[in-house]
Phi, psi and omega in degrees: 000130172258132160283130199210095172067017165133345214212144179267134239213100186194164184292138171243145164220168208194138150131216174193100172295139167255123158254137148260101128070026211328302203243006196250306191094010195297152182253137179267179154243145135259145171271143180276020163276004199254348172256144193254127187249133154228152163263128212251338190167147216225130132223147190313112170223200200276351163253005171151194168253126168298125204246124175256119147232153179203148184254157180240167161217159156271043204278132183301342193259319189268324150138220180303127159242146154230151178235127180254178129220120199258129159262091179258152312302189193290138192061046172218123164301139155252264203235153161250145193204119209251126155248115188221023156080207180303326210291169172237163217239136179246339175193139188256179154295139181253146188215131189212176138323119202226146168214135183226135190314156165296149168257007163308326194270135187312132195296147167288137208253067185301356191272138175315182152223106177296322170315320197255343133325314210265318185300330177293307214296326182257044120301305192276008180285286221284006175263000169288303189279335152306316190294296190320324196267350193245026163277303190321304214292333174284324205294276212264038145262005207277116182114323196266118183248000000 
């Protein structure tokens, strides 16, 4: 995981790649628990450094499996990219980029605060009802030219 600007910063991964086989035809399963995203290598480019991760696996049937993702600039997915060799992948892991607050910082309060709505509502009532009421006032030119 990298810490970056306010926020932790990391590969999430979810699912189950099916690979087969080149020559056996056998289907493999991988779990995205069996994989570890580390960042492996960083280089300097013109907005800041593109930071490479990747989980390796080892599979006895299958060889070297790797899944990378490179983040340019820092805290942006670029590109993602799964190496499995000869083999062919019938459904991959799915894997991205993540960001979760710092935790110094106190959680963001997405829940309304209904109490200070219900207090805002018969204001924006009666002011509904003047717009409403100078619709009335109009309705019948309304066709009459």
């Amino acid at each position: 995981m990298l810490r970056q600007q306010g926020d932790m910063t990391y590969v999430a991964a979810s699912g189950t790649a099916r690979i087969q086989h080149a020559d056996t035809r056998e289907v493999f399963e991988i779990d995205a628990d069996e994989l570890d995203f580390e960042a492996i290598g960083a280089d300097e480019r013109s907005m800041g450094p593109e930071i490479h991760h990747q989980a390796e696996l080892e599979h006895p049937e299958l060889g070297t499996l790797t899944w990378g993702l490179w983040e340019y600039p820092v805290g942006i997915e670029n590109m993602t990219e799964t190496e499995i060799g000869r083999h062919t992948i019938l459904e991959d892991i799915e894997y991205g980029l993540r960001h979760e607050p710092d935790e110094d910082e106190p959680p963001k309060d997405d829940e309304p605060d209904l109490p200070a709505l219900r207090r805002q509502l018969p204001a924006q009532i009666d002011a509904l009802d003047q717009i409403l009421g100078q619709f009335a006032d109009l309705q019948p030119r309304i066709g009459h030219n």
